[in-house]
Amino acid sequence: MGHGGGGALSAELVQHLFAPAFGGEVLAQMGDAAAVTLGGARLAFSTDSYVVRPLFFPGGDIGDLAVNGTVNDLAMSGARAAYLSCGFILEEGVEMSAVARVARSMGAAARTAGVEIATGDTKVVEAGHGDGIYVNTAGIGLIPDGVDLRAQRVVPGDVVIVSGEIGLHGVAIMSVREGLEFGVDIESDCAALGGLVEAMLAVTSDLHVLRDPTRGGVAAALNEIAAASGTGVVLQEGKVPIPDPVANACAILGLDPLYVANEGKLVAFVPREHAEAVLDAMRAHPLGRRAAVIGEAVESHPGLVVARTGLGGTRVVDLPLGEQLPRIC
Amino acid sequence: MKYIEEFQDPELARRLLDDIHATVTRPWALMEVCGGQTHTIIRHGIDQLLPEQVELIHGPGCPVCVTPLEVIDKALEIASRPDVIFCSFGDMLRVPGTGRDLFQVRSEGGDVRVVYSPLDALKIARQNPGKEVVFFGIGFETTAPPNAMTVHQARKLGIRNFSLLVSHVRVPPAIEAIMQSPSCRVQGFLAAGHVCSVMGMGEYPELAARHQVPIVVTGFEPLDILEGVRRAVRQLERGEHTVDNAYARAVRPEGNPAAIAMLEDVFEVTDRAWRGIGVIPDSGWRLSERYRDHDAEHRFSVTGITTREPAECRSGEVLQGLIKPNQCEAFGTTCTPRNPLGATMVSSEGACAAYYLYRRLDLAPVRGADPTARTTPLEASPVA
């Protein structure tokens, strides 16, 4: 299971098993979406499968997750998603009303994100061979001229910005999946980030890299960027916006909010001279109101993310290994 | 619940640190007993902020780390059975037994479930009367009462298909064992606050007096740790050795009488093997005769398991505070959280994992250390 957790095991699976087997050069970009040129147009192309349990959770469901997740993967290349495909794998016996609810939710999310679900496929597997509803979506979108978002573009001095409060999606899922009550309702932050990215690119097309910190959280996103760019990252722990309910839930479960999944947030590496203007533009957008500078790229400790703790100590923020496990005490 | 932020306040931390710096006149070695405290210390960089003269030695209080290999192997064997639903706290799933872990058992088809409370496992037993439901009851005095309560409930409600695989351990005998070790350097203890919130402080005055060490009952947030250190250092500088409660918001001197009564009803004290250390007399609990029906070891007669730890692994010395994790030749090379040789590298509360995860930057493994020049570990008795 750890190989699907978005951590070190996932990365190894792609690098050591899939990439050599598939060949091809584009895969080596290792971004959330591939940037390809076709007939003179620069396209972002991405796919993702959604196997979330439960299907319906506070703040969203597998349907809008499947739309927003792929829209966001494209947005991280600077592309506005244009068309999505939708592949359903349904388990025999699943309630038709649940399928209808998911489909309606996908339609609504697509309209909000300004993307069209243009093609699809449905398969049904025998009872016991699935988990109700699995969804795969793939998407394409145009990358605007002059936009080149890649981890390799990060240079020491870049400012690291997060678009808002972290950890909401992961804690919302955990609260319903495990029947844990944290005394407050925590809702997933599931949202499409295309509009926020457009607002940022309107300030400057010279953003270096964007990443949506889903599985593995902000820690995984920063580690991937540090490794791919060969720069170090220093994170100011006290500046990371963590909502109280997330902090409390993580304290109870012995988890670190930096590793908890998000579904409507992005992490940006921005050249220092543009940081303030980009931050203002983000804060003016509904999905970036709580945007904050959380750190910077540095020359020292290349490939490593180091946190300055609230007390003034330092620690390494590692790539999560597999799934985060609640601690015993 | 605004507790978290308040107990991490940088301004208050600075004041406590200033006070410690002003108090210290010579080197002192303190042991924080609990793995949760180790985790806080390393995660927040507290060890980097203390005066150089104050050395923190990491104790054996990580229940995941000290659960003996043969108990893990018993868990793996029981969890592999087709008639069993095996329930555990999450962090036990990655602890390597001989050759595999509970994750692997699950991927091979075993029904292994992560629960957040033993009562959840009891609920699963009620819902699955055709299955044997086993809960992995490990941990210190903190996790023992809810496990005792669950077994008590199972018996009261006549839920026969529920049993407990028990490997509970107790802190005071471990402190005693550490103090008796010939190579012990510990001059004062930060006792585990949550253990004392259950058991009270009654067992400590005698230990403090006999070994002439201050014992400060300490919490787990950064400010708690700093306050514990401050009080321990103050005692050491004055030549005192009393038991002090720096965690009064959670710990009453008498502890939690209801929990203690439950423990006395369901468990009995027994010798217990600690992974990496060996058998410590009277340092554990097992189910008492009255509750033997709910003892998974009896029910599944998992016997004849022999285990062998990797020879390279020096986690026993780490658990006793005899060496720091990075003084082990395997640290960060042949032993990482990805491929742990011993349990101290598995749990994030294990000192080795905490050093690896948070301290890699300033710690190169100590190369060329002479493996023959080992410190003397506790006399490990053969495991019965």
XYZ file of C-alpha atoms in Angstrom:
713
model
C 0.000 0.000 0.000
C 2.873 2.339 0.744
C 3.721 2.369 -2.965
C 0.571 4.419 -3.546
C 1.088 6.807 -0.640
C 2.820 9.531 -2.617
C 6.059 9.146 -0.686
C 9.456 7.659 -1.333
C 7.995 4.276 -2.288
C 5.726 5.789 -4.963
C 8.604 7.707 -6.519
C 10.765 4.577 -6.637
C 8.038 2.591 -8.341
C 7.877 5.134 -11.179
C 11.629 5.661 -11.509
C 12.800 2.075 -11.265
C 9.909 0.072 -12.682
C 7.623 2.096 -14.952
C 10.017 4.580 -16.567
C 12.511 1.928 -17.789
C 9.661 -0.311 -18.978
C 7.846 2.457 -20.878
C 10.883 4.239 -22.349
C 10.037 7.684 -23.678
C 11.509 10.989 -22.593
C 8.514 12.950 -21.371
C 7.917 10.718 -18.332
C 11.329 11.703 -16.993
C 9.964 15.211 -16.306
C 8.260 13.598 -13.282
C 5.793 16.479 -12.957
C 2.139 16.197 -11.932
C 1.355 16.688 -15.619
C 3.433 16.104 -18.736
C 4.210 19.106 -20.939
C 4.097 18.036 -24.608
C 4.120 19.847 -27.938
C 1.541 18.738 -30.513
C 0.956 20.476 -33.854
C 2.689 23.573 -32.561
C 0.543 23.800 -29.409
C 2.032 23.271 -25.933
C -0.240 20.956 -24.032
C -0.325 19.788 -20.449
C -1.503 16.175 -20.194
C -2.286 14.336 -16.947
C -4.148 11.362 -15.524
C -5.076 10.272 -12.041
C -7.167 7.498 -10.496
C -9.390 8.063 -7.499
C -10.008 5.249 -5.033
C -11.002 7.293 -2.000
C -12.962 5.733 0.821
C -15.580 6.801 1.850
C -17.092 7.951 -1.462
C -18.795 10.913 0.219
C -17.007 12.993 2.846
C -17.396 16.421 4.470
C -16.645 19.046 1.824
C -16.755 16.803 -1.224
C -16.954 13.350 -2.761
C -15.047 11.104 -5.144
C -16.694 12.928 -8.076
C -15.546 16.501 -7.531
C -12.242 15.120 -6.251
C -11.727 13.335 -9.585
C -12.452 16.498 -11.567
C -10.550 18.955 -9.352
C -7.579 16.636 -8.857
C -6.818 16.386 -12.562
C -7.694 20.045 -13.227
C -5.167 20.934 -10.520
C -2.484 18.657 -11.925
C -2.838 20.563 -15.217
C -2.941 23.920 -13.428
C 0.449 23.130 -11.862
C 1.880 23.344 -15.413
C 0.224 26.724 -15.808
C -2.453 25.210 -18.076
C -6.156 25.942 -17.897
C -7.839 22.522 -18.223
C -9.930 22.221 -21.391
C -11.130 18.616 -21.689
C -11.323 15.674 -19.317
C -11.954 11.983 -19.837
C -13.749 9.967 -17.207
C -13.325 6.216 -16.673
C -15.607 4.537 -14.153
C -14.893 1.130 -12.648
C -18.043 0.153 -10.781
C -18.478 -2.783 -8.440
C -21.451 -5.014 -9.031
C -24.127 -4.128 -6.489
C -23.204 -0.476 -6.008
C -26.271 1.729 -5.535
C -27.263 3.446 -8.778
C -28.198 6.494 -6.728
C -24.580 6.743 -5.514
C -23.321 6.596 -9.106
C -25.811 9.308 -10.085
C -24.768 11.477 -7.175
C -21.088 11.140 -8.135
C -21.849 11.923 -11.779
C -23.843 15.052 -10.839
C -21.038 16.155 -8.586
C -18.535 15.695 -11.441
C -20.731 17.785 -13.730
C -20.998 20.576 -11.197
C -17.249 20.571 -10.514
C -16.499 20.609 -14.254
C -18.774 23.628 -14.767
C -17.134 25.469 -11.887
C -13.660 24.712 -13.238
C -14.646 25.620 -16.798
C -13.687 22.205 -18.183
C -15.691 19.811 -20.348
C -15.903 16.064 -19.711
C -15.577 15.009 -23.328
C -15.134 11.236 -23.324
C -15.532 8.333 -20.964
C -15.788 4.628 -20.304
C -17.563 2.389 -17.806
C -16.605 -1.078 -16.641
C -18.309 -3.213 -14.006
C -16.357 -5.735 -11.935
C -17.779 -8.580 -9.856
C -18.875 -7.899 -6.303
C -15.878 -8.099 -3.984
C -13.418 -7.028 -6.682
C -13.776 -3.294 -6.247
C -14.745 -0.752 -3.656
C -18.030 0.546 -5.009
C -16.805 3.237 -7.364
C -13.352 3.912 -8.772
C -12.868 6.881 -11.105
C -10.009 7.697 -13.438
C -9.811 11.090 -15.083
C -7.319 12.327 -17.641
C -7.147 15.884 -18.877
C -5.532 18.200 -21.362
C -5.082 21.937 -21.405
C -3.073 24.600 -23.198
C 0.054 26.003 -21.574
C 0.205 29.783 -22.191
C 3.182 31.216 -24.072
C 6.107 32.170 -21.909
C 5.073 29.894 -19.039
C 7.560 27.207 -18.086
C 6.885 25.678 -14.693
C 9.407 23.001 -13.732
C 11.228 22.115 -10.540
C 14.497 22.383 -12.468
C 13.930 26.149 -12.753
C 14.130 26.689 -8.995
C 17.188 28.686 -7.908
C 18.513 29.615 -4.463
C 16.737 32.746 -3.269
C 13.318 31.701 -4.571
C 10.512 32.372 -2.114
C 8.229 29.480 -1.134
C 4.528 30.352 -0.835
C 1.624 28.139 0.220
C -1.851 29.205 -0.893
C -3.658 28.614 2.415
C -4.292 26.428 5.454
C -2.960 22.904 5.136
C -4.122 19.438 6.163
C -7.899 19.891 5.827
C -8.603 17.198 3.241
C -6.590 14.471 4.947
C -8.103 15.160 8.359
C -11.648 15.368 6.930
C -11.212 11.968 5.282
C -9.702 10.473 8.423
C -12.498 11.798 10.598
C -15.191 9.996 8.595
C -13.134 6.945 7.665
C -12.186 6.170 11.220
C -15.280 7.602 12.856
C -13.129 10.023 14.811
C -14.795 13.111 16.174
C -12.523 16.073 16.712
C -15.208 18.250 18.273
C -15.449 20.460 15.179
C -16.550 19.801 11.640
C -13.554 19.688 9.359
C -14.333 19.948 5.669
C -12.124 18.952 2.758
C -10.574 21.887 0.904
C -11.364 20.190 -2.428
C -11.314 22.954 -5.086
C -10.122 23.702 -8.621
C -7.019 25.877 -8.654
C -7.029 26.991 -12.291
C -8.379 30.461 -11.486
C -5.861 31.045 -8.694
C -2.980 30.041 -10.981
C -4.286 32.420 -13.673
C -4.341 35.250 -11.140
C -0.715 34.473 -10.223
C 0.415 34.259 -13.846
C -1.277 37.614 -14.509
C 1.333 39.178 -12.194
C 4.288 37.432 -13.833
C 4.748 34.508 -16.175
C 8.093 33.947 -14.483
C 6.895 31.636 -11.702
C 9.412 28.780 -11.316
C 7.366 25.842 -10.123
C 3.901 25.043 -8.736
C 2.907 21.817 -7.005
C -0.379 20.732 -5.444
C 0.512 19.017 -2.193
C -1.937 16.096 -2.253
C -0.736 12.705 -0.976
C 2.277 13.155 1.275
C 1.288 16.775 1.910
C 3.496 19.864 1.810
C 6.490 17.827 3.001
C 6.356 15.533 -0.034
C 5.878 18.456 -2.466
C 8.863 20.364 -1.063
C 11.051 17.254 -1.042
C 10.227 16.456 -4.669
C 11.082 20.005 -5.718
C 14.302 20.058 -3.680
C 15.401 16.745 -5.176
C 14.534 17.705 -8.768
C 16.072 21.176 -8.580
C 19.181 20.291 -6.587
C 18.564 23.194 -4.212
C 17.898 23.040 -0.507
C 14.682 24.308 1.025
C 14.408 26.068 4.378
C 10.938 26.023 5.879
C 9.913 28.414 8.657
C 7.738 26.082 10.684
C 5.903 28.856 12.523
C 4.775 30.480 9.265
C 2.945 27.460 7.871
C -0.806 28.131 8.208
C -2.233 25.173 10.127
C -5.862 25.466 11.252
C -6.524 24.570 14.900
C -8.724 21.534 14.138
C -5.961 20.054 11.976
C -3.302 20.752 14.607
C -5.479 19.138 17.273
C -6.383 16.095 15.201
C -2.734 15.563 14.306
C -1.692 15.942 17.948
C -4.204 13.284 18.973
C -3.143 10.869 16.247
C 0.589 11.552 16.374
C 0.676 12.780 12.778
C 2.540 15.733 11.308
C 0.318 18.257 9.439
C 3.122 18.771 6.911
C 2.490 15.220 5.656
C -1.310 15.392 5.527
C -3.044 15.576 2.135
C -4.616 18.706 0.636
C -6.952 18.945 -2.373
C -7.294 22.671 -2.933
C -3.885 24.120 -2.150
C -0.708 24.842 -4.043
C 2.926 25.427 -3.186
C 4.781 27.954 -5.370
C 8.479 28.757 -5.819
C 8.607 32.365 -6.970
C 11.596 34.590 -7.848
C 12.217 36.908 -4.911
C 11.530 40.084 -6.903
C 8.009 38.913 -7.766
C 7.122 37.315 -4.437
C 5.270 40.221 -2.896
C 3.150 40.950 -5.986
C 2.298 37.262 -6.415
C 1.347 36.978 -2.755
C -0.953 40.015 -3.054
C -2.595 38.553 -6.159
C -3.120 35.236 -4.354
C -4.659 36.913 -1.312
C -7.059 38.793 -3.570
C -8.400 35.461 -4.880
C -10.945 33.480 -2.796
C -8.744 30.358 -2.837
C -5.615 32.248 -1.758
C -6.894 34.435 1.034
C -4.660 32.781 3.642
C -1.620 32.504 1.367
C 1.664 32.806 3.235
C 5.406 32.825 2.641
C 6.702 29.721 4.393
C 10.338 29.526 3.368
C 12.958 29.836 0.653
C 15.220 27.868 -1.643
C 18.869 27.869 -0.529
C 22.253 26.749 -1.821
C 23.168 24.726 1.237
C 21.987 21.120 1.839
C 20.906 20.504 -1.790
C 17.960 18.143 -2.106
C 17.057 18.425 1.575
C 14.192 20.284 3.230
C 15.110 21.709 6.626
C 12.621 23.262 9.009
C 13.473 26.042 11.434
C 11.342 25.142 14.418
C 9.311 27.648 16.392
C 11.830 27.447 19.234
C 14.810 28.162 16.981
C 16.120 24.623 16.452
C 16.355 22.915 13.086
C 15.280 19.548 11.769
C 15.171 17.706 8.494
C 11.716 17.352 6.925
C 11.991 14.041 5.172
C 10.048 12.567 2.298
C 7.315 10.454 3.871
C 8.092 6.762 3.457
C 4.666 5.319 2.759
C 1.416 5.856 4.574
C 1.504 7.882 7.777
C 0.557 5.693 10.713
C -1.174 6.907 13.848
C 1.150 6.489 16.815
C 0.445 4.391 19.855
C 1.164 7.018 22.528
C -8.140 22.969 23.047
C -5.608 25.794 22.734
C -3.042 23.809 24.682
C -0.751 23.013 21.789
C 0.198 26.537 20.795
C 0.575 27.742 24.369
C 3.015 24.995 25.226
C 5.188 25.789 22.223
C 5.472 29.550 22.873
C 8.922 30.699 21.676
C 9.073 33.607 24.155
C 8.400 31.386 27.180
C 10.800 28.793 25.802
C 13.507 31.438 25.554
C 12.977 32.374 29.216
C 13.219 28.764 30.356
C 16.346 28.257 28.259
C 17.917 31.425 29.728
C 17.186 30.119 33.205
C 18.780 26.737 32.405
C 21.840 28.439 30.891
C 22.165 30.621 33.999
C 21.843 27.654 36.381
C 24.279 25.197 34.820
C 27.862 25.237 36.069
C 29.073 21.781 34.996
C 28.126 18.817 32.772
C 24.993 16.821 33.588
C 23.446 13.811 31.858
C 19.654 13.527 32.011
C 17.555 10.723 30.594
C 14.120 11.409 29.167
C 12.401 8.084 29.695
C 9.628 8.313 27.147
C 9.859 8.034 23.378
C 7.238 10.739 22.999
C 9.599 13.088 24.822
C 12.515 12.010 22.611
C 10.384 12.772 19.566
C 9.524 16.274 20.857
C 13.151 17.016 21.778
C 14.533 16.085 18.383
C 11.625 17.405 16.328
C 11.776 20.856 17.906
C 15.555 20.953 18.145
C 15.501 21.315 21.942
C 18.778 19.424 22.279
C 20.436 22.042 20.053
C 19.230 24.900 22.240
C 20.255 23.569 25.666
C 23.652 24.471 27.127
C 26.407 22.135 25.978
C 26.820 20.875 29.534
C 23.300 19.385 29.534
C 23.288 16.078 27.708
C 19.996 14.347 27.025
C 20.236 10.570 26.948
C 17.314 8.893 25.214
C 15.615 6.242 27.288
C 13.831 2.977 26.510
C 10.298 4.397 26.678
C 9.148 3.655 23.152
C 6.705 0.766 23.455
C 7.018 -0.059 19.772
C 10.793 -0.278 20.091
C 10.965 -2.501 23.145
C 8.331 -5.063 22.108
C 10.397 -8.243 21.800
C 10.981 -9.802 18.426
C 9.353 -13.052 19.473
C 6.148 -11.199 20.402
C 6.138 -9.559 16.957
C 6.624 -12.995 15.413
C 3.707 -14.359 17.461
C 1.601 -11.466 16.203
C 2.591 -12.257 12.619
C 1.732 -15.924 13.060
C -1.669 -15.192 14.627
C -2.484 -12.477 12.083
C -1.744 -14.882 9.215
C -4.477 -17.295 10.281
C -7.562 -17.259 8.061
C -9.971 -17.309 11.016
C -8.426 -14.236 12.660
C -9.079 -10.498 12.431
C -5.932 -8.945 13.898
C -6.312 -5.415 15.277
C -3.457 -3.128 16.207
C -2.442 0.483 16.665
C -1.010 1.795 13.419
C 2.650 2.060 14.195
C 3.058 -1.634 15.008
C 2.341 -2.553 11.390
C 5.766 -1.585 10.146
C 7.827 -3.160 12.932
C 9.915 -5.921 11.416
C 9.649 -9.367 12.914
C 11.882 -12.106 11.621
C 11.694 -11.417 7.911
C 8.366 -9.589 7.561
C 5.918 -7.190 9.173
C 2.144 -6.915 9.646
C 1.827 -4.897 6.425
C 3.216 -7.881 4.566
C 0.831 -10.239 6.348
C -1.983 -7.949 5.201
C -0.751 -7.930 1.611
C -0.619 -11.744 1.714
C -4.308 -11.814 2.583
C -4.290 -11.580 6.385
C -7.099 -9.498 7.876
C -5.024 -6.872 9.718
C -6.857 -3.724 10.803
C -5.642 -0.458 12.301
C -7.821 0.660 15.205
C -7.585 3.680 17.468
C -8.804 1.996 20.627
C -9.030 -1.576 21.893
C -12.774 -0.996 22.297
C -12.966 -0.721 18.501
C -11.507 -4.230 18.325
C -14.147 -5.433 20.782
C -16.811 -3.931 18.531
C -15.324 -5.816 15.574
C -15.524 -9.013 17.638
C -19.224 -8.437 18.290
C -19.845 -7.778 14.611
C -17.923 -10.889 13.499
C -18.990 -13.722 15.814
C -17.585 -16.292 13.353
C -14.061 -14.861 13.578
C -11.399 -14.747 16.255
C -10.581 -11.089 16.943
C -7.182 -10.381 18.505
C -5.963 -7.006 19.730
C -2.222 -6.340 19.978
C -1.943 -4.959 23.506
C 1.457 -3.363 23.777
C 2.734 -0.299 25.557
C 3.471 1.133 28.962
C 1.203 1.986 31.876
C -0.542 4.446 29.552
C -2.097 1.959 27.139
C -2.574 -0.851 29.658
C -5.741 0.453 31.414
C -7.899 0.700 28.273
C -6.698 -2.774 27.279
C -7.577 -4.069 30.756
C -10.963 -2.390 30.507
C -11.611 -4.022 27.135
C -10.836 -7.523 28.388
C -12.961 -6.842 31.445
C -15.829 -5.785 29.154
C -15.368 -8.801 26.895
C -15.758 -11.105 29.858
C -18.679 -9.174 31.295
C -20.531 -9.259 27.973
C -19.537 -12.866 27.245
C -17.736 -11.997 24.008
C -15.686 -15.150 23.688
C -14.107 -14.494 20.321
C -12.003 -11.592 21.623
C -8.487 -12.005 22.937
C -5.468 -9.865 23.703
C -1.866 -10.478 22.668
C -0.201 -8.789 25.623
C 3.263 -7.323 25.874
C 2.847 -4.583 28.438
C 5.843 -3.049 30.166
C 6.327 -0.892 33.266
C 8.608 2.115 33.641
C 9.964 1.951 37.231
C 11.672 -1.464 36.841
C 13.298 -0.161 33.663
C 14.684 2.863 35.512
C 15.974 0.456 38.163
C 17.652 -1.721 35.508
C 19.252 1.304 33.830
C 20.634 2.564 37.156
C 22.092 -0.854 37.942
C 23.964 -1.071 34.649
C 27.713 -0.679 35.282
C 28.088 1.758 32.385
C 25.162 3.953 33.404
C 25.888 7.682 33.068
C 22.406 8.959 33.933
C 22.359 11.557 36.739
C 18.697 12.529 36.606
C 15.448 11.406 35.013
C 12.598 13.121 33.235
C 9.858 10.632 34.079
C 7.062 9.973 31.599
C 4.153 12.239 32.521
C 1.418 10.154 30.959
C 2.574 7.032 32.790
C 2.386 8.967 36.065
C -1.073 10.325 35.212
C -2.202 6.701 35.466
C 0.096 5.232 38.127
C 0.805 8.326 40.223
C 4.221 9.054 41.672
C 4.309 6.540 44.508
C 6.965 4.284 43.001
C 9.558 7.008 42.470
C 10.683 8.425 45.858
C 12.332 5.153 46.776
C 14.155 4.990 43.428
C 15.300 8.603 43.711
C 16.577 8.088 47.234
C 18.319 4.767 46.600
C 20.127 5.882 43.453
C 20.471 9.536 44.521
C 18.945 10.867 41.294
C 16.371 13.617 40.843
C 13.241 12.351 39.085
C 11.098 15.064 37.494
C 7.691 14.024 36.175
C 7.579 15.750 32.786
C 5.054 16.358 30.004
C 5.499 16.196 26.257
C 5.193 19.641 24.732
C 8.377 21.695 24.208
C 7.748 23.916 27.247
C 7.029 20.844 29.392
C 10.365 19.334 28.426
C 12.245 22.569 29.103
C 10.563 22.937 32.491
C 11.483 19.325 33.331
C 15.096 19.944 32.360
C 15.161 23.207 34.316
C 13.944 21.537 37.496
C 16.244 18.527 37.143
C 19.294 20.725 36.539
C 18.382 22.947 39.478
C 18.238 19.888 41.756
C 21.519 18.516 40.432
C 23.289 21.848 40.918
C 22.042 21.924 44.527
C 22.944 18.302 45.169
C 19.288 17.330 45.690
C 17.538 14.171 44.528
C 13.814 14.371 45.082
C 10.744 13.517 43.041
C 9.229 16.646 41.529
C 6.008 17.012 39.533
C 6.481 19.385 36.590
C 3.326 18.078 34.905
C 0.768 18.918 37.581
C -1.920 19.748 35.017
C -2.170 16.040 34.212
C -0.581 14.173 37.120
C -1.960 13.745 40.605
C 0.372 12.143 43.162
C -2.016 9.209 43.577
C -2.568 8.810 39.823
C -5.868 7.439 38.577
C -7.219 5.014 41.213
C -9.938 3.606 38.932
C -7.376 2.744 36.263
C -5.029 1.209 38.817
C -7.861 -0.943 40.201
C -8.688 -2.126 36.686
C -5.044 -3.040 36.059
C -4.867 -4.986 39.327
C -8.012 -6.877 38.437
C -7.046 -7.895 34.902
C -3.235 -8.097 34.886
C -0.529 -9.570 37.034
C 3.101 -8.460 37.217
C 5.567 -10.679 35.387
C 9.155 -10.661 34.157
C 9.240 -9.215 30.659
C 11.796 -9.254 27.861
C 12.595 -5.853 26.345
C 13.788 -5.821 22.785
C 17.469 -4.991 22.671
C 17.827 -5.136 26.454
C 16.768 -8.548 27.691
C 14.591 -9.686 30.547
C 13.935 -7.138 33.290
C 12.414 -8.669 36.428
C 8.838 -7.630 37.279
C 8.851 -5.156 34.403
C 5.702 -6.286 32.622
C 2.107 -7.350 32.887
C 0.320 -10.400 31.617
C -3.337 -11.335 31.886
C -4.106 -12.790 35.275
C -5.373 -16.360 35.703
C -9.000 -15.179 35.827
C -8.746 -13.748 32.322
C -6.582 -16.460 30.764
C -9.450 -17.300 28.366
C -8.828 -13.990 26.659
C -5.060 -14.449 26.360
C -4.187 -14.842 22.679
C -0.918 -16.640 23.447
C -2.873 -19.350 25.237
C -5.664 -19.467 22.742
C -3.432 -19.845 19.701
C -0.588 -21.690 21.466
C 2.068 -19.827 19.519
C 5.140 -21.444 20.905
C 8.435 -22.693 19.578
C 9.271 -19.341 18.024
C 12.975 -18.642 18.083
C 14.286 -15.296 16.972
C 17.592 -13.739 16.115
C 18.326 -10.031 16.005
C 20.680 -8.714 13.310
C 24.146 -8.769 14.888
C 24.899 -5.301 13.551
C 22.032 -3.695 15.438
C 23.014 -1.884 18.634
C 19.530 -0.717 19.541
C 19.872 -2.276 22.990
C 22.687 0.111 23.822
C 20.702 2.996 22.330
C 17.653 2.063 24.428
C 19.762 2.127 27.566
C 21.359 5.430 26.656
C 24.818 3.847 26.407
C 25.381 5.144 22.880
C 23.753 7.773 20.711
C 22.085 6.433 17.552
C 24.743 7.883 15.243
C 27.457 6.034 17.162
C 26.185 2.791 15.649
C 28.087 1.769 12.510
C 24.851 0.790 10.778
C 23.119 4.153 11.399
C 21.980 5.722 8.141
C 23.918 3.208 6.064
C 22.652 -0.349 6.352
C 19.954 0.750 8.796
C 17.345 3.363 7.810
C 13.579 3.706 8.442
C 13.148 2.121 5.029
C 15.200 -0.944 5.968
C 15.324 -0.959 9.746
C 17.603 -3.471 11.457
C 15.996 -2.839 14.817
C 12.842 -1.348 16.216
C 14.469 1.929 17.298
C 14.669 2.757 13.587
C 11.032 1.851 12.932
C 8.891 3.926 15.212
C 9.189 7.684 14.894
C 9.485 7.663 18.685
C 12.540 5.456 18.445
C 15.710 7.426 19.029
C 17.387 6.090 15.857
C 14.468 7.043 13.612
C 14.170 10.471 15.231
C 17.887 11.105 14.650
C 17.666 9.848 11.091
C 14.519 11.792 10.208
C 15.361 15.090 11.842
C 19.113 15.203 12.393
C 20.703 13.795 9.250
C 22.031 17.193 8.343
C 24.366 17.573 11.292
C 25.101 13.932 12.015
C 27.410 11.865 9.967
C 27.506 8.287 11.170
C 30.577 7.773 13.317
C 32.942 6.030 10.957
C 35.738 3.763 12.007
C 34.197 3.161 15.375
C 35.745 0.081 16.887
C 32.949 -2.489 17.018
C 34.823 -4.495 19.629
C 34.981 -1.560 22.011
C 31.356 -1.887 22.994
C 29.834 -0.612 26.140
C 28.434 -3.238 28.458
C 24.745 -3.784 27.831
C 22.523 -5.045 30.597
C 22.932 -8.684 31.381
C 20.364 -10.171 29.028
C 18.783 -13.306 30.379
C 17.507 -15.877 27.930
C 13.879 -15.262 27.083
C 11.632 -17.842 28.639
